[in-house]
Each structure stands twice: as C-alpha cells, then as structure tokens.
Short mmCIF file of C-alpha atoms in Angstrom, two decimals:
data_model
loop_
_atom_site.label_atom_id
_atom_site.label_comp_id
_atom_site.label_asym_id
_atom_site.label_seq_id
_atom_site.Cartn_x
_atom_site.Cartn_y
_atom_site.Cartn_z
CA MET A 138 0.00 0.00 0.00
CA PRO A 139 1.56 3.31 -1.07
CA LEU A 140 2.37 5.96 1.50
CA ASP A 141 0.03 8.88 2.00
CA THR A 142 2.93 11.30 1.74
CA ALA A 143 0.80 14.44 1.88
CA SER A 144 -0.85 13.33 5.11
CA LEU A 145 2.47 12.33 6.69
CA LEU A 146 4.05 15.67 5.84
CA ALA A 147 1.04 17.51 7.22
CA ASP A 148 1.32 15.58 10.48
CA GLU A 149 5.07 16.21 10.61
CA ALA A 150 4.48 19.94 10.18
CA ARG A 151 1.87 19.88 12.96
CA TYR A 152 3.35 17.52 15.56
CA CYS A 153 7.14 17.31 15.11
CA SER A 154 9.60 19.79 16.56
CA PHE A 155 11.70 21.32 13.83
CA GLY A 156 14.41 21.85 16.45
CA ASP A 157 15.69 18.28 16.38
CA THR A 158 16.17 18.05 12.63
CA VAL A 159 16.85 20.23 9.61
CA HIS A 160 14.50 21.24 6.83
CA TYR A 161 16.94 22.06 4.07
CA VAL A 162 14.65 20.89 1.28
CA ASN A 163 11.00 21.70 0.78
CA PRO A 164 9.11 19.45 1.02
CA PRO A 165 11.24 17.16 3.22
CA LYS A 166 12.07 13.82 1.63
CA ILE A 167 10.57 10.60 3.00
CA PHE A 168 12.55 7.40 2.40
CA THR A 169 11.21 3.91 2.99
CA GLY A 170 14.13 1.57 2.30
CA CYS A 171 17.89 1.23 1.99
CA GLU A 172 20.57 -1.24 0.98
CA GLY A 173 24.26 -0.98 0.21
CA SER A 174 24.94 2.47 -1.26
CA TYR A 175 21.28 3.29 -1.93
CA MET A 176 18.22 4.76 -0.28
CA TYR A 177 14.75 4.07 -1.75
CA ASP A 178 11.57 6.10 -1.83
CA ASP A 179 8.05 4.69 -1.72
CA ALA A 180 8.01 4.30 -5.50
CA GLY A 181 11.12 2.13 -5.36
CA THR A 182 13.36 4.73 -6.97
CA PRO A 183 17.01 4.19 -5.95
CA TYR A 184 18.93 7.19 -4.65
CA LEU A 185 22.70 6.78 -4.70
CA ASP A 186 23.76 8.06 -1.30
CA LEU A 187 27.05 9.93 -1.33
CA GLN A 188 26.87 11.10 2.27
CA MET A 189 25.83 7.90 4.10
CA TRP A 190 24.17 9.56 7.09
CA TYR A 191 27.04 12.03 7.56
CA SER A 192 29.59 9.20 7.49
CA ALA A 193 27.76 7.12 10.12
CA VAL A 194 27.09 4.21 7.74
CA ASN A 195 30.62 3.69 6.46
CA PHE A 196 30.09 0.00 5.74
CA GLY A 197 26.89 0.22 3.71
CA TYR A 198 23.21 0.07 4.53
CA LYS A 199 21.95 -3.31 5.78
CA ASN A 200 25.46 -4.70 6.07
CA LYS A 201 24.68 -8.39 6.47
CA ARG A 202 27.60 -9.27 8.73
CA LEU A 203 26.89 -6.44 11.15
CA GLU A 204 23.14 -7.04 11.16
CA GLU A 205 23.73 -10.69 12.05
CA VAL A 206 25.86 -9.64 15.02
CA MET A 207 23.13 -7.29 16.19
CA ILE A 208 20.48 -10.02 15.91
CA ARG A 209 22.64 -12.47 17.87
CA GLN A 210 23.20 -9.91 20.59
CA LEU A 211 19.49 -9.09 20.65
CA GLN A 212 18.79 -12.77 21.29
CA THR A 213 21.38 -13.15 24.06
CA LEU A 214 21.99 -9.97 26.09
CA PRO A 215 20.20 -7.01 24.50
CA GLN A 216 20.10 -4.85 27.64
CA VAL A 217 22.05 -4.39 30.83
CA ALA A 218 22.31 -1.44 33.22
CA SER A 219 25.49 0.55 32.75
CA GLN A 220 26.53 -0.10 36.37
CA TYR A 221 27.23 -3.73 35.37
CA LEU A 222 29.78 -5.23 33.00
CA HIS A 223 29.34 -7.35 29.89
CA PRO A 224 32.03 -8.95 27.70
CA THR A 225 31.98 -6.82 24.56
CA LYS A 226 32.38 -3.54 26.45
CA ILE A 227 35.68 -4.78 27.82
CA GLU A 228 36.78 -6.40 24.56
CA LEU A 229 36.03 -3.28 22.48
CA ALA A 230 37.79 -0.98 24.94
CA ARG A 231 40.83 -3.30 24.92
CA PHE A 232 40.92 -3.36 21.11
CA ILE A 233 40.87 0.43 20.81
CA ALA A 234 43.31 1.02 23.68
CA GLN A 235 45.83 -1.56 22.48
CA ASP A 236 45.66 -0.17 18.95
CA ALA A 237 46.28 3.35 20.28
CA GLU A 238 49.22 2.24 22.43
CA LYS A 239 50.79 0.45 19.49
CA LYS A 240 50.45 3.53 17.27
CA TRP A 241 51.28 6.32 19.71
CA GLY A 242 53.21 4.66 22.51
CA HIS A 243 50.83 5.78 25.25
CA ALA A 244 48.84 3.54 27.58
CA GLY A 245 45.26 4.72 27.80
CA ARG A 246 41.64 3.87 28.53
CA VAL A 247 38.33 4.00 26.66
CA HIS A 248 35.20 5.67 28.02
CA PHE A 249 31.80 5.17 26.32
CA ASN A 250 28.70 7.28 25.78
CA VAL A 251 25.81 7.34 23.29
CA GLY A 252 26.39 10.20 20.82
CA GLY A 253 29.16 12.34 19.40
CA ALA A 254 28.24 15.52 21.25
CA GLN A 255 27.87 13.55 24.48
CA ALA A 256 31.36 12.12 24.05
CA ILE A 257 32.65 15.65 23.44
CA GLU A 258 31.02 16.65 26.73
CA ASP A 259 32.79 13.77 28.47
CA SER A 260 36.09 14.83 26.93
CA LEU A 261 35.59 18.35 28.26
CA LYS A 262 35.20 16.85 31.72
CA VAL A 263 38.37 14.82 31.29
CA VAL A 264 40.31 17.88 30.12
CA ARG A 265 38.92 20.26 32.76
CA ASN A 266 39.63 17.74 35.48
CA ALA A 267 43.19 17.13 34.29
CA SER A 268 43.93 20.88 34.14
CA ASN A 269 42.59 21.70 37.62
CA GLY A 270 39.33 23.13 36.34
CA LYS A 271 40.46 25.25 33.39
CA SER A 272 37.37 25.74 31.22
CA LEU A 273 38.81 27.60 28.22
CA MET A 274 39.74 25.79 25.01
CA PHE A 275 41.22 26.55 21.62
CA ALA A 276 39.36 25.39 18.53
CA PHE A 277 39.36 26.09 14.81
CA GLU A 278 37.37 28.45 12.67
CA GLY A 279 35.18 26.16 10.59
CA GLY A 280 35.27 23.46 13.26
CA TYR A 281 32.17 21.57 14.37
CA HIS A 282 31.92 19.47 17.52
CA GLY A 283 28.18 19.20 18.22
CA ARG A 284 25.24 21.20 19.51
CA THR A 285 24.99 20.51 23.20
CA LEU A 286 25.88 23.57 25.26
CA GLY A 287 29.45 22.44 25.91
CA ALA A 288 30.05 21.30 22.34
CA SER A 289 28.53 24.53 20.99
CA SER A 290 31.06 26.51 23.00
CA ILE A 291 33.91 24.98 20.98
CA THR A 292 32.05 25.04 17.64
CA SER A 293 32.90 28.17 15.69
CA SER A 294 29.47 28.91 14.20
CA TYR A 295 27.74 31.61 16.25
CA ARG A 296 24.37 30.59 14.81
CA TYR A 297 24.42 27.47 17.03
CA ARG A 298 24.83 29.64 20.16
CA ARG A 299 22.92 32.79 19.25
CA ARG A 300 19.61 32.02 20.95
CA PHE A 301 20.96 30.38 24.08
CA GLY A 302 22.59 33.17 26.03
CA HIS A 303 26.15 34.18 26.67
CA PHE A 304 28.83 31.49 26.55
CA GLY A 305 31.46 32.60 29.03
CA ASP A 306 33.63 29.58 28.20
CA ARG A 307 33.50 30.06 24.45
CA ALA A 308 36.64 28.81 22.74
CA GLN A 309 39.24 31.05 21.16
CA PHE A 310 39.00 30.20 17.47
CA ILE A 311 42.17 29.91 15.39
CA PRO A 312 42.23 29.93 11.54
CA PHE A 313 42.38 26.52 9.88
CA PRO A 314 44.60 26.25 6.78
CA TYR A 315 42.19 26.14 3.84
CA PRO A 316 44.41 25.48 0.81
CA PHE A 317 41.92 26.50 -1.90
CA ARG A 318 41.30 29.88 -0.25
CA ARG A 319 44.82 30.60 0.99
CA PRO A 320 46.39 34.05 0.62
CA ARG A 321 47.89 34.82 -2.75
CA GLY A 322 51.59 34.33 -3.09
CA MET A 323 51.81 31.51 -0.57
CA THR A 324 52.08 27.80 -1.09
CA ALA A 325 49.73 25.68 0.99
CA GLU A 326 52.67 24.63 3.19
CA GLU A 327 53.77 28.24 3.71
CA TYR A 328 50.21 29.13 4.66
CA ALA A 329 50.17 26.34 7.25
CA GLU A 330 53.50 27.50 8.68
CA ALA A 331 52.22 31.09 8.91
CA ILE A 332 49.17 30.01 10.93
CA VAL A 333 51.37 28.03 13.33
CA ARG A 334 53.71 31.03 13.73
CA ASP A 335 50.79 33.34 14.50
CA PHE A 336 49.48 30.86 17.07
CA ALA A 337 52.92 30.52 18.67
CA ARG A 338 53.12 34.31 19.06
CA LYS A 339 50.30 34.10 21.62
CA PHE A 340 52.83 32.58 24.03
CA GLU A 341 55.56 35.19 23.56
CA ASN A 342 54.55 37.31 26.56
CA GLU A 343 51.81 37.81 29.11
CA TYR A 344 50.16 40.63 27.18
CA HIS A 345 48.81 38.31 24.54
CA ALA A 346 46.37 37.31 27.29
CA ILE A 347 46.74 33.53 27.42
CA TRP A 348 50.16 32.83 28.96
CA ASP A 349 51.83 33.52 32.30
CA PRO A 350 55.60 33.32 31.69
CA LYS A 351 56.34 33.50 35.44
CA THR A 352 54.56 30.22 36.13
CA ASN A 353 54.73 28.76 32.59
CA GLN A 354 50.97 28.25 32.59
CA CYS A 355 48.42 28.72 29.83
CA GLU A 356 44.88 29.83 30.64
CA TYR A 357 43.62 27.37 28.01
CA ALA A 358 43.43 23.67 28.77
CA ALA A 359 43.26 22.04 25.34
CA PHE A 360 43.01 22.52 21.59
CA TYR A 361 40.05 20.73 19.97
CA VAL A 362 40.73 19.77 16.36
CA GLU A 363 39.19 17.90 13.48
CA PRO A 364 42.17 16.68 11.44
CA ILE A 365 39.97 17.14 8.37
CA GLN A 366 37.13 19.57 8.87
CA GLY A 367 33.73 17.93 8.44
CA THR A 368 30.88 20.43 8.41
CA GLY A 369 33.51 23.02 7.48
CA GLY A 370 33.71 21.43 4.04
CA TYR A 371 36.07 18.42 4.19
CA VAL A 372 39.02 20.78 4.19
CA VAL A 373 42.28 18.82 4.09
CA PRO A 374 45.16 20.76 5.68
CA PRO A 375 48.71 20.67 4.35
CA ALA A 376 50.69 17.68 5.61
CA ASN A 377 53.06 19.81 7.69
CA PHE A 378 50.40 21.67 9.68
CA PHE A 379 49.63 19.46 12.65
CA LYS A 380 53.25 18.62 13.42
CA GLY A 381 53.97 22.33 13.78
CA LEU A 382 50.87 22.92 15.87
CA LYS A 383 51.53 19.96 18.18
CA LYS A 384 55.06 21.21 18.86
CA VAL A 385 53.66 24.52 20.13
CA LEU A 386 51.04 22.76 22.26
CA ASP A 387 53.55 20.39 23.84
CA GLU A 388 55.93 23.23 24.64
CA HIS A 389 53.20 24.99 26.61
CA GLY A 390 51.33 22.13 28.25
CA VAL A 391 48.17 22.38 26.17
CA LEU A 392 46.41 19.08 25.44
CA LEU A 393 45.48 18.00 21.91
CA VAL A 394 41.93 16.63 21.68
CA VAL A 395 41.19 15.04 18.31
CA ASP A 396 37.57 14.82 17.15
CA GLU A 397 37.25 11.74 14.93
CA ILE A 398 33.44 11.63 15.07
CA GLN A 399 33.02 12.07 11.31
CA MET A 400 36.43 11.08 9.96
CA GLY A 401 37.10 8.06 12.15
CA PHE A 402 36.70 4.39 11.24
CA TRP A 403 38.60 4.39 7.94
CA ARG A 404 36.92 7.34 6.18
CA THR A 405 40.35 8.66 5.15
CA GLY A 406 42.00 5.28 4.58
CA THR A 407 43.27 4.96 8.16
CA LEU A 408 41.35 3.99 11.28
CA TRP A 409 41.74 7.54 12.58
CA SER A 410 42.26 10.48 10.25
CA VAL A 411 44.91 11.97 12.56
CA GLU A 412 47.18 9.07 11.56
CA ASN A 413 47.70 10.83 8.23
CA PHE A 414 49.45 13.77 9.92
CA GLY A 415 52.10 12.19 12.15
CA VAL A 416 50.95 13.45 15.56
CA ALA A 417 49.66 11.67 18.65
CA PRO A 418 46.52 12.87 20.42
CA ASP A 419 46.15 13.22 24.17
CA VAL A 420 42.42 12.54 23.89
CA LEU A 421 40.54 11.11 20.90
CA VAL A 422 36.73 11.23 20.52
CA PHE A 423 34.79 8.85 18.28
CA ALA A 424 31.17 7.99 17.37
CA LYS A 425 29.05 7.60 14.22
CA ALA A 426 30.47 4.71 12.15
CA LEU A 427 31.58 2.72 15.21
CA THR A 428 28.26 0.85 14.93
CA ASN A 429 27.58 1.59 11.23
CA GLY A 430 24.58 3.65 12.31
CA LEU A 431 22.73 0.64 13.76
CA ASN A 432 23.00 1.75 17.38
CA ALA A 433 23.92 4.90 19.26
CA LEU A 434 27.38 4.44 20.74
CA SER A 435 30.27 6.83 21.09
CA GLY A 436 33.32 7.18 23.23
CA LEU A 437 36.75 8.58 23.83
CA TRP A 438 40.26 7.31 24.35
CA ALA A 439 42.54 9.25 26.69
CA ARG A 440 46.07 8.80 27.95
CA GLU A 441 46.32 6.87 31.20
CA GLU A 442 47.42 9.84 33.30
CA LEU A 443 44.31 11.80 32.24
CA ILE A 444 41.69 9.13 32.84
CA ASN A 445 42.92 6.49 35.30
CA PRO A 446 40.49 5.81 38.17
CA THR A 447 42.54 7.79 40.66
CA VAL A 448 42.03 11.05 38.75
CA PHE A 449 38.74 10.24 36.97
CA PRO A 450 36.82 8.02 39.41
CA PRO A 451 33.47 6.22 39.03
CA GLY A 452 30.59 8.63 38.55
CA SER A 453 32.65 11.34 36.86
CA THR A 454 30.13 11.06 34.02
CA HIS A 455 27.11 8.85 33.46
CA SER A 456 24.66 7.89 30.74
CA THR A 457 22.00 5.21 31.17
CA PHE A 458 22.66 3.78 27.72
CA ALA A 459 26.44 4.17 27.61
CA SER A 460 28.34 1.01 26.59
CA ASN A 461 25.06 -0.76 25.86
CA PRO A 462 25.66 -4.35 24.71
CA LEU A 463 24.04 -3.98 21.28
CA GLY A 464 26.38 -1.08 20.52
CA THR A 465 29.57 -2.61 21.89
CA ALA A 466 28.93 -5.91 20.10
CA LEU A 467 28.54 -4.01 16.82
CA GLY A 468 31.58 -1.85 17.49
CA LEU A 469 33.74 -4.86 18.25
CA GLU A 470 32.63 -6.53 15.01
CA VAL A 471 33.39 -3.36 13.03
CA MET A 472 36.91 -3.42 14.43
CA ARG A 473 37.38 -7.11 13.71
CA MET A 474 35.90 -6.88 10.22
CA THR A 475 38.11 -3.99 9.16
CA HIS A 476 41.30 -5.49 10.58
CA GLU A 477 40.96 -8.84 8.80
CA LEU A 478 42.30 -7.37 5.56
CA ASP A 479 44.10 -4.28 4.36
CA PHE A 480 40.94 -2.22 4.61
CA GLY A 481 42.78 1.07 4.40
CA ARG A 482 44.24 0.15 1.04
CA GLN A 483 40.77 -0.63 -0.29
CA VAL A 484 39.52 2.79 0.84
CA ARG A 485 42.52 4.66 -0.54
CA GLU A 486 42.23 2.98 -3.95
CA SER A 487 38.49 3.65 -4.18
CA GLY A 488 39.11 7.23 -3.08
CA ALA A 489 41.75 7.77 -5.75
CA TYR A 490 39.34 6.47 -8.40
CA PHE A 491 36.55 8.73 -7.10
CA LEU A 492 38.87 11.75 -7.03
CA GLU A 493 39.97 11.14 -10.62
CA GLY A 494 36.30 11.15 -11.61
CA LEU A 495 35.78 14.48 -9.85
CA LYS A 496 38.82 15.96 -11.58
CA ASP A 497 37.38 14.88 -14.93
CA LEU A 498 34.09 16.58 -14.06
CA GLN A 499 36.00 19.69 -13.07
CA LYS A 500 37.50 19.89 -16.57
CA ARG A 501 34.00 19.91 -18.07
CA HIS A 502 32.34 22.29 -15.60
CA LYS A 503 34.11 25.54 -14.79
CA GLU A 504 31.76 25.94 -11.83
CA ILE A 505 33.66 23.22 -9.96
CA GLY A 506 36.35 25.38 -8.44
CA ASP A 507 38.17 22.82 -6.34
CA VAL A 508 38.23 19.09 -5.79
CA ASP A 509 40.29 17.44 -3.09
CA GLY A 510 40.14 14.62 -0.60
CA LEU A 511 41.80 11.95 1.45
CA GLY A 512 40.58 8.38 1.11
CA LEU A 513 36.82 8.55 0.66
CA ALA A 514 36.46 11.92 2.36
CA LEU A 515 36.17 14.09 -0.73
CA ARG A 516 35.04 17.57 -1.65
CA ALA A 517 33.88 19.58 -4.68
CA GLU A 518 33.57 23.33 -4.24
CA ILE A 519 30.80 24.82 -6.37
CA CYS A 520 31.54 28.31 -7.65
CA THR A 521 30.41 30.82 -10.21
CA GLY A 522 31.90 30.81 -13.69
CA ASP A 523 35.13 32.31 -12.39
CA GLY A 524 35.89 29.05 -10.59
CA PHE A 525 36.41 30.74 -7.23
CA THR A 526 33.46 32.84 -6.02
CA PRO A 527 31.18 30.65 -3.84
CA ASN A 528 27.91 29.66 -5.52
CA LYS A 529 25.55 28.41 -2.82
CA ALA A 530 22.49 28.93 -5.03
CA LEU A 531 23.75 26.52 -7.69
CA LEU A 532 24.53 23.84 -5.13
CA ASP A 533 21.12 24.26 -3.50
CA LYS A 534 19.53 23.59 -6.90
CA MET A 535 21.67 20.49 -7.31
CA VAL A 536 20.59 19.12 -3.93
CA ASP A 537 16.92 19.73 -4.72
CA ILE A 538 17.12 18.09 -8.14
CA GLY A 539 18.99 15.12 -6.71
CA LEU A 540 16.21 14.50 -4.19
CA GLU A 541 13.48 14.70 -6.82
CA GLY A 542 14.46 11.26 -8.08
CA THR A 543 14.17 12.34 -11.72
CA LEU A 544 17.72 11.75 -12.92
CA GLU A 545 18.31 9.00 -15.47
CA TYR A 546 20.85 6.22 -15.55
CA ARG A 547 20.88 3.25 -17.91
CA GLY A 548 17.22 3.65 -18.75
CA GLY A 549 15.97 3.97 -15.17
CA ARG A 550 15.10 6.77 -12.77
CA ARG A 551 17.64 7.70 -10.15
CA GLY A 552 18.07 10.10 -7.28
CA LEU A 553 21.25 11.40 -5.69
CA VAL A 554 21.77 12.17 -2.01
CA LEU A 555 24.33 14.91 -1.41
CA ASP A 556 25.52 16.74 1.67
CA VAL A 557 26.31 20.46 1.77
CA GLY A 558 29.12 21.91 3.85
CA GLY A 559 31.78 24.54 3.78
CA TYR A 560 32.26 28.03 5.14
CA TYR A 561 30.00 29.41 2.39
CA LYS A 562 27.71 26.36 2.12
CA ASN A 563 28.94 25.78 -1.41
CA VAL A 564 30.85 22.53 -0.94
CA ILE A 565 29.62 19.03 -1.72
CA THR A 566 31.11 16.86 1.02
CA PHE A 567 31.30 13.32 -0.29
CA ALA A 568 31.21 10.47 2.24
CA PRO A 569 30.10 7.44 0.20
CA SER A 570 30.03 3.92 1.54
CA LEU A 571 33.53 2.61 2.06
CA MET A 572 32.25 -0.51 0.26
CA ILE A 573 31.30 1.50 -2.85
CA THR A 574 32.06 -0.32 -6.11
CA ARG A 575 33.79 1.05 -9.20
CA GLY A 576 30.47 0.75 -11.02
CA GLU A 577 28.73 2.83 -8.37
CA ILE A 578 31.46 5.47 -8.58
CA ASP A 579 30.97 5.59 -12.37
CA GLU A 580 27.24 6.02 -11.75
CA ALA A 581 27.97 8.82 -9.29
CA MET A 582 30.02 10.71 -11.88
CA ALA A 583 27.33 10.30 -14.55
CA LEU A 584 24.63 11.53 -12.16
CA LEU A 585 26.74 14.46 -10.95
CA ASP A 586 27.42 15.48 -14.56
CA GLN A 587 23.71 15.33 -15.31
CA LEU A 588 22.84 17.11 -12.08
CA ILE A 589 25.12 20.12 -12.50
CA SER A 590 24.13 20.46 -16.15
CA ARG A 591 20.43 20.55 -15.23
CA ALA A 592 21.01 22.95 -12.33
CA LYS A 593 22.85 25.40 -14.60
CA ARG A 594 19.97 25.34 -17.11
CA ASP A 595 17.17 25.82 -14.55
#
C-alpha cells in the first residue's frame, strides 16, 4: 500500500519539533528503504547516497555481517544497566586502547557514551579535570563538535549559540589552513606555517592574554581539532600543519583533543584520520560509524594519566545507555571486520578512483572550483563561472534536483543524495560507503554530470 505522503508531511508539520532536525529541502524527503549504497523512496526509486548519514554508515546500509551480530546480541543480552559489565564492552575498549598504544606509545583507557556531542562533553570533563578546572579551550574556525551547550562553546558557528545566552567559556578560534582559499603568493605549506607562527606568538609574553611566563601556565586547557574539517567542508590541511601545531602545544602544556566523530573508522583510509598527519593525540573522541549507524554508541580514548580511576573516578560522568551491549557488540565486530584485511588500502584505492572522476568533471564544468580529498572523504567546491566565487544557489539547486528522483541512468530513474558543507555552504562533502564499487562510482560521476548540467539550465 503506497504511503500517503501528503498526510504524513502535514502531520510532521503539525506535531514534530523542527528543532531536532533540519529542513533544508521543501518538502522534506521521505525514504522507505535502503541497501548498500542506496536509499529508496516509496516508488522504489534508488537514490545513490554519497553522504551515508554524515559518514555514520561507512560500511553500507543493511550490512549483512553487522546485522547478524546485532540479531545475535538481541537474542542473548540485549540490555544491561550501565553499572554492570558485559564482555563486549571490555573487549572493544581493549581493542581500541591496544591499537592506540601500538600507534602512539601511550597507555590509555576508553570511556563510552551514546552520541558524538555527548562524548565531546565527556572529553571536556576529562580535560577540565586534568587541568585543575580550566574551562577555556582553543578550537578552529570552521570546526564543528556538536550542539549541546558544551560542544557549541567549541564550535565556531555563532548561529548554534545565538539564541541560548552568553557562553562565558566560548573557545578562542584559530584559523584553519584552507588550501583553496589561501592568501595569494603563498604555497599551501607556507600558509600552514604562517598560521602556526601566528598561534605561537600568543605565548611570547603575558600581554597576549593567554600565557603567564612567570609560572609557565596557559589559561587554556586544550586545543580541539578535526584533522579534516567535516561540516567546514572536508578541508584537508597541508601535511606539515599538525606537526607544527603539536610542537607549540607540547611546549606549553596544552592538550590535543582530536575529534574523529566524522572522519574516524577508515573514512580517510586509516582507522583515525589523525594518523595521516604524524601526531599523537592526548584525547581522541569517536562515534558515528563505530556501529555503522545501527546503534547509538560513542566514546573517547585518553592517555592513562588523564583518565585512570585515581584522577577520573566512578561517577565522573554517566549515561544510562552508555556502553550498551548492542552497541559494543557491533563496534567490536566493526573493528574485527576492518582489521581482517588491508581495509585502508581498499579505501585509498576507491578514493583515488573517485577523485579522478571528480577531476574529470572539473574539466568539463568551470563551476567546480576545487576538488580534493583523502581516502573517501572528498570535496567539490561549487563556484560561479570564475571558478572561485562561492555559488551556494547553484549547489542548493543540485541538492533539490537530486532528491526529486528524476535523474536517469541506464534507462531507469535515479536520485542522488548529497551533503552540503563549507564556510560558504557551497561545498559538496562526499562520504560514500567505504564498500562503494567502481560501477557505483561511475554512476555517481554520470549523475553528478547530469545534475550540475540541469542545475545550470534551470
């Protein structure tokens, strides 16, 4: 029986808060099915999904192996209060902690919660506690860490804070090196070095307002970073940037907190995106693809001296559903599944193929000002005919047309699911399934070509 879409949308408009979702398209799209790289509407039209629930479903919709694990867990121990232990919580924490110690040489522990912003909140507690209550943080312009009150204070967009009063602990926001929009006359590497130098100047004397040279103490506890900016537009910094930044932080006792909520779990071809930049975090926050979107589970890893039970005792945080057995069973299987083969190589090769397709599109459409990416975290910046001026209006048209489900491919109707990001909301941020096939990438390029051509005509 077909859906009564009009009635459902009328009820949604009447009974659903708009505050817990976004209405970027009008009317909102209703989907009824999914599998692999596709979403389906009530008519059965396939929509190739190139954002996969903001990189939460890295391993494809209805992944059979992961669904089977969830069903088995549902039939054995689906629920247990978080004050008690169950095997997969311990096994998943061990897997992540041992992996981190092998990579970065630091013993550490894993702490679970249920969502990305909640794990950011927990990390703020860890950092404040370790720094004797310092509540001020550094973060990046263009950075996004969530929309709880604490996470909003370290997210650069004022629009997420505007209606909720004054944020006395708002972060100090530092420029992020954005290679496509760097100052003229600089290479991307020189631009990165200049930002690090400007940041280092803040510690030269007490009158830059963050540093007490008499006690060698900084007023700021930590620097929150996304190694590759997510909502900011999948901006990939120059390779030298984070090494320079980490040197300054270490010299002045400022912790590095790495937000891997969107880029973690192999999106960039490594388990954690920070691995691409040669620095070790003090705290690392993860969520989203840990359970392939099948269950809400998030967490953080922190160095032993920051989180051991002596300094961070029982009850320091709490969530009823933290480390729930459905989530930890799924997370453990994700880790096992992706470590059975050279999963990173698979992602990097697919990403290189996808990026070549985008570069070919760029040659045929002068409105594509920039394409870039790492692994299967890719970007295409949509501009005016000059190839540089942001063109949000054109991208908005592309998103709307993609969700109409009226594109054509090999004699059938298709839709295309895109995500919009960037400082000027003119960037397509591509986060396809990490299992995407070459044929599906070819389909993506054909649909994108068709989509931008139609949007330019309309």
